[in-house]
């Protein structure tokens, strides 16, 4: 059985590119725009979707590992959240952006 989906041919139904995770989509866009030969190779070998899932999984693991450490180093605690919620939100947003920049450089744009 061969399936056609948005210009791609997949021999296995489980390979359909239904990707809703942000980091996997970003990696796909980067490959398509900046590494077209690798992108084509991954499509033709039916390894694109597993690659994108792996990137997304690794990015989420990295976020889950780095954010708590950075929160501790910056003094972002539940006590601060209760005492000064706006400051807590600002610090959390800053830390999340810093972690995402690391993820982008190490996983997405490599």
mmCIF file of N, CA and C in Angstrom:
data_model
loop_
_atom_site.group_PDB
_atom_site.id
_atom_site.type_symbol
_atom_site.label_atom_id
_atom_site.label_comp_id
_atom_site.label_asym_id
_atom_site.label_seq_id
_atom_site.Cartn_x
_atom_site.Cartn_y
_atom_site.Cartn_z
ATOM 1 N N UNK A 1 0.842 -1.174 0.000
ATOM 2 C CA UNK A 1 0.000 0.000 0.000
ATOM 3 C C UNK A 1 0.890 1.239 0.000
ATOM 4 N N UNK A 2 0.654 2.134 -0.920
ATOM 5 C CA UNK A 2 1.414 3.377 -0.996
ATOM 6 C C UNK A 2 0.448 4.524 -0.767
ATOM 7 N N UNK A 3 0.795 5.420 0.133
ATOM 8 C CA UNK A 3 -0.053 6.568 0.433
ATOM 9 C C UNK A 3 0.577 7.842 -0.103
ATOM 10 N N UNK A 4 -0.242 8.715 -0.631
ATOM 11 C CA UNK A 4 0.212 10.019 -1.096
ATOM 12 C C UNK A 4 -0.327 11.060 -0.126
ATOM 13 N N UNK A 5 0.539 11.939 0.332
ATOM 14 C CA UNK A 5 0.116 12.945 1.304
ATOM 15 C C UNK A 5 0.930 14.203 1.085
ATOM 16 N N UNK A 6 0.295 15.249 0.647
ATOM 17 C CA UNK A 6 0.917 16.553 0.444
ATOM 18 C C UNK A 6 2.238 16.430 -0.322
ATOM 19 N N UNK A 7 2.204 15.750 -1.440
ATOM 20 C CA UNK A 7 3.385 15.686 -2.282
ATOM 21 C C UNK A 7 4.422 14.659 -1.871
ATOM 22 N N UNK A 8 4.175 13.894 -0.826
ATOM 23 C CA UNK A 8 5.126 12.889 -0.378
ATOM 24 C C UNK A 8 4.543 11.504 -0.625
ATOM 25 N N UNK A 9 5.399 10.555 -0.793
ATOM 26 C CA UNK A 9 4.969 9.171 -0.953
ATOM 27 C C UNK A 9 5.497 8.385 0.244
ATOM 28 N N UNK A 10 4.602 7.678 0.901
ATOM 29 C CA UNK A 10 4.981 6.872 2.056
ATOM 30 C C UNK A 10 4.457 5.463 1.853
ATOM 31 N N UNK A 11 5.296 4.492 2.036
ATOM 32 C CA UNK A 11 4.868 3.109 1.861
ATOM 33 C C UNK A 11 4.192 2.554 3.113
ATOM 34 N N UNK A 12 4.369 3.212 4.239
ATOM 35 C CA UNK A 12 3.770 2.745 5.484
ATOM 36 C C UNK A 12 2.826 3.811 6.029
ATOM 37 N N UNK A 13 1.596 3.439 6.380
ATOM 38 C CA UNK A 13 0.649 4.427 6.903
ATOM 39 C C UNK A 13 1.135 5.127 8.164
ATOM 40 N N UNK A 14 1.946 4.457 8.990
ATOM 41 C CA UNK A 14 2.393 5.079 10.230
ATOM 42 C C UNK A 14 3.400 6.202 9.985
ATOM 43 N N UNK A 15 3.819 6.405 8.747
ATOM 44 C CA UNK A 15 4.807 7.434 8.435
ATOM 45 C C UNK A 15 4.170 8.752 8.022
ATOM 46 N N UNK A 16 2.864 8.851 8.100
ATOM 47 C CA UNK A 16 2.216 10.088 7.680
ATOM 48 C C UNK A 16 2.696 11.257 8.532
ATOM 49 N N UNK A 17 3.021 12.370 7.906
ATOM 50 C CA UNK A 17 3.587 13.511 8.638
ATOM 51 C C UNK A 17 2.539 14.348 9.351
ATOM 52 N N UNK A 18 1.998 13.832 10.422
ATOM 53 C CA UNK A 18 1.070 14.592 11.241
ATOM 54 C C UNK A 18 1.862 15.036 12.458
ATOM 55 N N UNK A 19 2.435 16.208 12.358
ATOM 56 C CA UNK A 19 3.340 16.678 13.395
ATOM 57 C C UNK A 19 2.786 17.966 13.974
ATOM 58 N N UNK A 20 2.456 17.951 15.240
ATOM 59 C CA UNK A 20 1.883 19.139 15.851
ATOM 60 C C UNK A 20 2.833 19.793 16.844
ATOM 61 N N UNK A 21 3.974 19.195 17.078
ATOM 62 C CA UNK A 21 4.895 19.742 18.057
ATOM 63 C C UNK A 21 5.762 20.839 17.453
ATOM 64 N N UNK A 22 5.961 21.891 18.207
ATOM 65 C CA UNK A 22 6.642 23.090 17.734
ATOM 66 C C UNK A 22 8.074 22.829 17.272
ATOM 67 N N UNK A 23 8.856 22.131 18.056
ATOM 68 C CA UNK A 23 10.275 21.975 17.730
ATOM 69 C C UNK A 23 10.479 21.114 16.485
ATOM 70 N N UNK A 24 9.666 20.084 16.320
ATOM 71 C CA UNK A 24 9.745 19.260 15.121
ATOM 72 C C UNK A 24 9.388 20.050 13.872
ATOM 73 N N UNK A 25 8.351 20.882 13.976
ATOM 74 C CA UNK A 25 7.969 21.721 12.830
ATOM 75 C C UNK A 25 9.053 22.728 12.501
ATOM 76 N N UNK A 26 9.681 23.288 13.520
ATOM 77 C CA UNK A 26 10.760 24.249 13.280
ATOM 78 C C UNK A 26 11.941 23.570 12.598
ATOM 79 N N UNK A 27 12.273 22.365 13.037
ATOM 80 C CA UNK A 27 13.370 21.620 12.422
ATOM 81 C C UNK A 27 13.045 21.314 10.959
ATOM 82 N N UNK A 28 11.804 20.924 10.693
ATOM 83 C CA UNK A 28 11.397 20.627 9.324
ATOM 84 C C UNK A 28 11.532 21.869 8.440
ATOM 85 N N UNK A 29 11.090 22.991 8.935
ATOM 86 C CA UNK A 29 11.193 24.231 8.157
ATOM 87 C C UNK A 29 12.656 24.599 7.907
ATOM 88 N N UNK A 30 13.489 24.458 8.941
ATOM 89 C CA UNK A 30 14.915 24.753 8.782
ATOM 90 C C UNK A 30 15.539 23.850 7.716
ATOM 91 N N UNK A 31 15.264 22.563 7.788
ATOM 92 C CA UNK A 31 15.821 21.631 6.805
ATOM 93 C C UNK A 31 15.346 21.972 5.394
ATOM 94 N N UNK A 32 14.074 22.262 5.276
ATOM 95 C CA UNK A 32 13.497 22.556 3.961
ATOM 96 C C UNK A 32 14.114 23.811 3.347
ATOM 97 N N UNK A 33 14.346 24.842 4.167
ATOM 98 C CA UNK A 33 14.837 26.121 3.659
ATOM 99 C C UNK A 33 16.357 26.204 3.570
ATOM 100 N N UNK A 34 17.075 25.554 4.484
ATOM 101 C CA UNK A 34 18.527 25.746 4.564
ATOM 102 C C UNK A 34 19.354 24.498 4.267
ATOM 103 N N UNK A 35 18.740 23.338 4.326
ATOM 104 C CA UNK A 35 19.454 22.080 4.051
ATOM 105 C C UNK A 35 18.606 21.212 3.120
ATOM 106 N N UNK A 36 18.279 21.718 1.929
ATOM 107 C CA UNK A 36 17.340 20.995 1.055
ATOM 108 C C UNK A 36 17.804 19.601 0.641
ATOM 109 N N UNK A 37 19.106 19.400 0.498
ATOM 110 C CA UNK A 37 19.563 18.063 0.107
ATOM 111 C C UNK A 37 19.336 17.052 1.234
ATOM 112 N N UNK A 38 19.609 17.447 2.468
ATOM 113 C CA UNK A 38 19.348 16.568 3.608
ATOM 114 C C UNK A 38 17.850 16.330 3.759
ATOM 115 N N UNK A 39 17.072 17.379 3.581
ATOM 116 C CA UNK A 39 15.614 17.273 3.668
ATOM 117 C C UNK A 39 15.097 16.255 2.652
ATOM 118 N N UNK A 40 15.545 16.374 1.411
ATOM 119 C CA UNK A 40 15.117 15.440 0.358
ATOM 120 C C UNK A 40 15.559 14.018 0.672
ATOM 121 N N UNK A 41 16.771 13.881 1.152
ATOM 122 C CA UNK A 41 17.287 12.561 1.499
ATOM 123 C C UNK A 41 16.452 11.912 2.600
ATOM 124 N N UNK A 42 16.099 12.681 3.609
ATOM 125 C CA UNK A 42 15.279 12.151 4.701
ATOM 126 C C UNK A 42 13.889 11.764 4.210
ATOM 127 N N UNK A 43 13.331 12.554 3.307
ATOM 128 C CA UNK A 43 12.014 12.224 2.760
ATOM 129 C C UNK A 43 12.087 10.927 1.962
ATOM 130 N N UNK A 44 13.057 10.846 1.069
ATOM 131 C CA UNK A 44 13.156 9.676 0.197
ATOM 132 C C UNK A 44 13.464 8.395 0.963
ATOM 133 N N UNK A 45 14.173 8.509 2.061
ATOM 134 C CA UNK A 45 14.483 7.322 2.865
ATOM 135 C C UNK A 45 13.425 7.055 3.937
ATOM 136 N N UNK A 46 12.370 7.855 3.931
ATOM 137 C CA UNK A 46 11.280 7.756 4.906
ATOM 138 C C UNK A 46 11.773 7.905 6.341
ATOM 139 N N UNK A 47 12.795 8.723 6.527
ATOM 140 C CA UNK A 47 13.338 8.959 7.861
ATOM 141 C C UNK A 47 13.038 10.362 8.375
ATOM 142 N N UNK A 48 12.340 11.173 7.579
ATOM 143 C CA UNK A 48 12.064 12.544 8.000
ATOM 144 C C UNK A 48 11.206 12.577 9.259
ATOM 145 N N UNK A 49 10.083 11.890 9.231
ATOM 146 C CA UNK A 49 9.168 11.942 10.361
ATOM 147 C C UNK A 49 9.805 11.410 11.649
ATOM 148 N N UNK A 50 10.477 10.254 11.629
ATOM 149 C CA UNK A 50 11.163 9.814 12.856
ATOM 150 C C UNK A 50 12.226 10.815 13.323
ATOM 151 N N UNK A 51 12.923 11.434 12.375
ATOM 152 C CA UNK A 51 13.932 12.442 12.725
ATOM 153 C C UNK A 51 13.277 13.626 13.436
ATOM 154 N N UNK A 52 12.160 14.096 12.899
ATOM 155 C CA UNK A 52 11.469 15.240 13.503
ATOM 156 C C UNK A 52 10.924 14.893 14.884
ATOM 157 N N UNK A 53 10.408 13.694 15.034
ATOM 158 C CA UNK A 53 9.923 13.268 16.350
ATOM 159 C C UNK A 53 11.059 13.197 17.360
ATOM 160 N N UNK A 54 12.212 12.701 16.929
ATOM 161 C CA UNK A 54 13.370 12.610 17.820
ATOM 162 C C UNK A 54 13.850 14.001 18.230
ATOM 163 N N UNK A 55 13.904 14.931 17.291
ATOM 164 C CA UNK A 55 14.308 16.305 17.605
ATOM 165 C C UNK A 55 13.334 16.909 18.609
ATOM 166 N N UNK A 56 12.043 16.713 18.376
ATOM 167 C CA UNK A 56 11.041 17.268 19.280
ATOM 168 C C UNK A 56 11.158 16.660 20.674
ATOM 169 N N UNK A 57 11.352 15.346 20.740
ATOM 170 C CA UNK A 57 11.497 14.675 22.038
ATOM 171 C C UNK A 57 12.733 15.185 22.776
ATOM 172 N N UNK A 58 13.840 15.299 22.050
ATOM 173 C CA UNK A 58 15.081 15.780 22.663
ATOM 174 C C UNK A 58 14.933 17.220 23.143
ATOM 175 N N UNK A 59 14.237 18.040 22.375
ATOM 176 C CA UNK A 59 14.040 19.437 22.770
ATOM 177 C C UNK A 59 13.211 19.532 24.051
ATOM 178 N N UNK A 60 12.165 18.732 24.138
ATOM 179 C CA UNK A 60 11.345 18.751 25.357
ATOM 180 C C UNK A 60 12.123 18.224 26.559
ATOM 181 N N UNK A 61 12.928 17.192 26.349
ATOM 182 C CA UNK A 61 13.759 16.688 27.449
ATOM 183 C C UNK A 61 14.750 17.752 27.908
ATOM 184 N N UNK A 62 15.335 18.448 26.956
ATOM 185 C CA UNK A 62 16.293 19.504 27.289
ATOM 186 C C UNK A 62 15.593 20.615 28.073
ATOM 187 N N UNK A 63 14.396 21.004 27.645
ATOM 188 C CA UNK A 63 13.632 22.037 28.350
ATOM 189 C C UNK A 63 13.332 21.578 29.773
ATOM 190 N N UNK A 64 12.877 20.333 29.919
ATOM 191 C CA UNK A 64 12.533 19.804 31.243
ATOM 192 C C UNK A 64 13.745 19.710 32.163
ATOM 193 N N UNK A 65 14.921 19.505 31.606
ATOM 194 C CA UNK A 65 16.131 19.395 32.424
ATOM 195 C C UNK A 65 16.718 20.762 32.763
ATOM 196 N N UNK A 66 16.746 21.665 31.802
ATOM 197 C CA UNK A 66 17.429 22.946 31.994
ATOM 198 C C UNK A 66 16.610 23.965 32.787
ATOM 199 N N UNK A 67 15.306 24.013 32.544
ATOM 200 C CA UNK A 67 14.487 25.056 33.168
ATOM 201 C C UNK A 67 14.513 24.999 34.699
ATOM 202 N N UNK A 68 14.337 23.842 35.333
ATOM 203 C CA UNK A 68 14.394 23.822 36.801
ATOM 204 C C UNK A 68 15.754 24.253 37.363
ATOM 205 N N UNK A 69 16.845 23.853 36.685
ATOM 206 C CA UNK A 69 18.171 24.278 37.149
ATOM 207 C C UNK A 69 18.314 25.792 37.062
ATOM 208 N N UNK A 70 17.866 26.365 35.963
ATOM 209 C CA UNK A 70 17.975 27.812 35.796
ATOM 210 C C UNK A 70 17.054 28.548 36.764
ATOM 211 N N UNK A 71 15.898 27.964 37.050
ATOM 212 C CA UNK A 71 14.992 28.578 38.024
ATOM 213 C C UNK A 71 15.658 28.644 39.394
ATOM 214 N N UNK A 72 16.315 27.571 39.784
ATOM 215 C CA UNK A 72 17.013 27.555 41.067
ATOM 216 C C UNK A 72 18.124 28.581 41.119
ATOM 217 N N UNK A 73 18.888 28.677 40.041
ATOM 218 C CA UNK A 73 20.003 29.627 39.999
ATOM 219 C C UNK A 73 19.517 31.072 40.018
ATOM 220 N N UNK A 74 18.337 31.322 39.427
ATOM 221 C CA UNK A 74 17.814 32.690 39.367
ATOM 222 C C UNK A 74 16.950 33.038 40.575
ATOM 223 N N UNK A 75 16.712 32.071 41.448
ATOM 224 C CA UNK A 75 15.902 32.338 42.629
ATOM 225 C C UNK A 75 14.412 32.406 42.343
ATOM 226 N N UNK A 76 13.969 31.722 41.309
ATOM 227 C CA UNK A 76 12.549 31.691 40.963
ATOM 228 C C UNK A 76 11.915 30.548 41.751
ATOM 229 N N UNK A 77 11.135 30.912 42.758
ATOM 230 C CA UNK A 77 10.550 29.929 43.666
ATOM 231 C C UNK A 77 9.046 30.122 43.774
ATOM 232 N N UNK A 78 8.393 29.163 44.415
ATOM 233 C CA UNK A 78 6.959 29.290 44.678
ATOM 234 C C UNK A 78 6.696 30.451 45.638
ATOM 235 N N UNK A 79 7.637 30.698 46.527
ATOM 236 C CA UNK A 79 7.507 31.835 47.448
ATOM 237 C C UNK A 79 7.472 33.147 46.665
ATOM 238 N N UNK A 80 8.354 33.286 45.693
ATOM 239 C CA UNK A 80 8.362 34.483 44.846
ATOM 240 C C UNK A 80 7.067 34.578 44.054
ATOM 241 N N UNK A 81 6.573 33.442 43.589
ATOM 242 C CA UNK A 81 5.322 33.420 42.828
ATOM 243 C C UNK A 81 4.165 33.941 43.676
ATOM 244 N N UNK A 82 4.142 33.571 44.955
ATOM 245 C CA UNK A 82 3.074 34.024 45.847
ATOM 246 C C UNK A 82 3.247 35.488 46.238
ATOM 247 N N UNK A 83 4.494 35.910 46.427
ATOM 248 C CA UNK A 83 4.777 37.263 46.891
ATOM 249 C C UNK A 83 4.690 38.298 45.767
ATOM 250 N N UNK A 84 5.249 37.985 44.604
ATOM 251 C CA UNK A 84 5.316 38.951 43.497
ATOM 252 C C UNK A 84 5.069 38.216 42.174
ATOM 253 N N UNK A 85 3.799 37.930 41.871
ATOM 254 C CA UNK A 85 3.481 37.124 40.688
ATOM 255 C C UNK A 85 3.980 37.727 39.369
ATOM 256 N N UNK A 86 3.924 39.030 39.235
ATOM 257 C CA UNK A 86 4.355 39.652 37.977
ATOM 258 C C UNK A 86 5.860 39.481 37.767
ATOM 259 N N UNK A 87 6.620 39.616 38.809
ATOM 260 C CA UNK A 87 8.070 39.412 38.700
ATOM 261 C C UNK A 87 8.371 37.953 38.368
ATOM 262 N N UNK A 88 7.625 37.040 39.010
ATOM 263 C CA UNK A 88 7.805 35.616 38.750
ATOM 264 C C UNK A 88 7.542 35.295 37.282
ATOM 265 N N UNK A 89 6.444 35.824 36.740
ATOM 266 C CA UNK A 89 6.103 35.590 35.331
ATOM 267 C C UNK A 89 7.189 36.150 34.422
ATOM 268 N N UNK A 90 7.667 37.349 34.716
ATOM 269 C CA UNK A 90 8.728 37.948 33.913
ATOM 270 C C UNK A 90 9.998 37.114 33.923
ATOM 271 N N UNK A 91 10.385 36.646 35.100
ATOM 272 C CA UNK A 91 11.580 35.806 35.200
ATOM 273 C C UNK A 91 11.395 34.471 34.480
ATOM 274 N N UNK A 92 10.219 33.876 34.633
ATOM 275 C CA UNK A 92 9.950 32.597 33.957
ATOM 276 C C UNK A 92 10.002 32.758 32.443
ATOM 277 N N UNK A 93 9.419 33.838 31.935
ATOM 278 C CA UNK A 93 9.458 34.079 30.489
ATOM 279 C C UNK A 93 10.892 34.266 30.008
ATOM 280 N N UNK A 94 11.683 34.997 30.772
ATOM 281 C CA UNK A 94 13.086 35.213 30.412
ATOM 282 C C UNK A 94 13.850 33.897 30.396
ATOM 283 N N UNK A 95 13.654 33.078 31.421
ATOM 284 C CA UNK A 95 14.345 31.789 31.490
ATOM 285 C C UNK A 95 13.926 30.860 30.353
ATOM 286 N N UNK A 96 12.629 30.854 30.044
ATOM 287 C CA UNK A 96 12.152 29.996 28.961
ATOM 288 C C UNK A 96 12.774 30.414 27.629
ATOM 289 N N UNK A 97 12.869 31.702 27.386
ATOM 290 C CA UNK A 97 13.487 32.190 26.144
ATOM 291 C C UNK A 97 14.957 31.792 26.093
ATOM 292 N N UNK A 98 15.654 31.877 27.217
ATOM 293 C CA UNK A 98 17.066 31.489 27.249
ATOM 294 C C UNK A 98 17.241 30.000 26.946
ATOM 295 N N UNK A 99 16.392 29.172 27.531
ATOM 296 C CA UNK A 99 16.470 27.731 27.272
ATOM 297 C C UNK A 99 16.138 27.440 25.810
ATOM 298 N N UNK A 100 15.122 28.108 25.276
ATOM 299 C CA UNK A 100 14.758 27.886 23.878
ATOM 300 C C UNK A 100 15.878 28.301 22.936
ATOM 301 N N UNK A 101 16.588 29.365 23.243
ATOM 302 C CA UNK A 101 17.720 29.768 22.401
ATOM 303 C C UNK A 101 18.784 28.670 22.370
ATOM 304 N N UNK A 102 19.027 28.055 23.510
ATOM 305 C CA UNK A 102 19.977 26.943 23.561
ATOM 306 C C UNK A 102 19.476 25.776 22.714
ATOM 307 N N UNK A 103 18.203 25.456 22.843
ATOM 308 C CA UNK A 103 17.609 24.369 22.064
ATOM 309 C C UNK A 103 17.709 24.665 20.573
ATOM 310 N N UNK A 104 17.412 25.898 20.189
ATOM 311 C CA UNK A 104 17.482 26.262 18.771
ATOM 312 C C UNK A 104 18.889 26.055 18.228
ATOM 313 N N UNK A 105 19.879 26.523 18.958
ATOM 314 C CA UNK A 105 21.255 26.430 18.478
ATOM 315 C C UNK A 105 21.789 25.002 18.482
ATOM 316 N N UNK A 106 21.417 24.220 19.484
ATOM 317 C CA UNK A 106 21.987 22.880 19.619
ATOM 318 C C UNK A 106 21.213 21.794 18.878
ATOM 319 N N UNK A 107 19.914 21.985 18.678
ATOM 320 C CA UNK A 107 19.110 20.926 18.064
ATOM 321 C C UNK A 107 18.465 21.330 16.738
ATOM 322 N N UNK A 108 17.843 22.473 16.708
ATOM 323 C CA UNK A 108 17.045 22.854 15.543
ATOM 324 C C UNK A 108 17.918 23.312 14.387
ATOM 325 N N UNK A 109 18.860 24.211 14.649
ATOM 326 C CA UNK A 109 19.634 24.845 13.582
ATOM 327 C C UNK A 109 21.026 24.255 13.421
ATOM 328 N N UNK A 110 21.183 22.989 13.650
ATOM 329 C CA UNK A 110 22.504 22.362 13.496
ATOM 330 C C UNK A 110 22.675 21.802 12.104
#
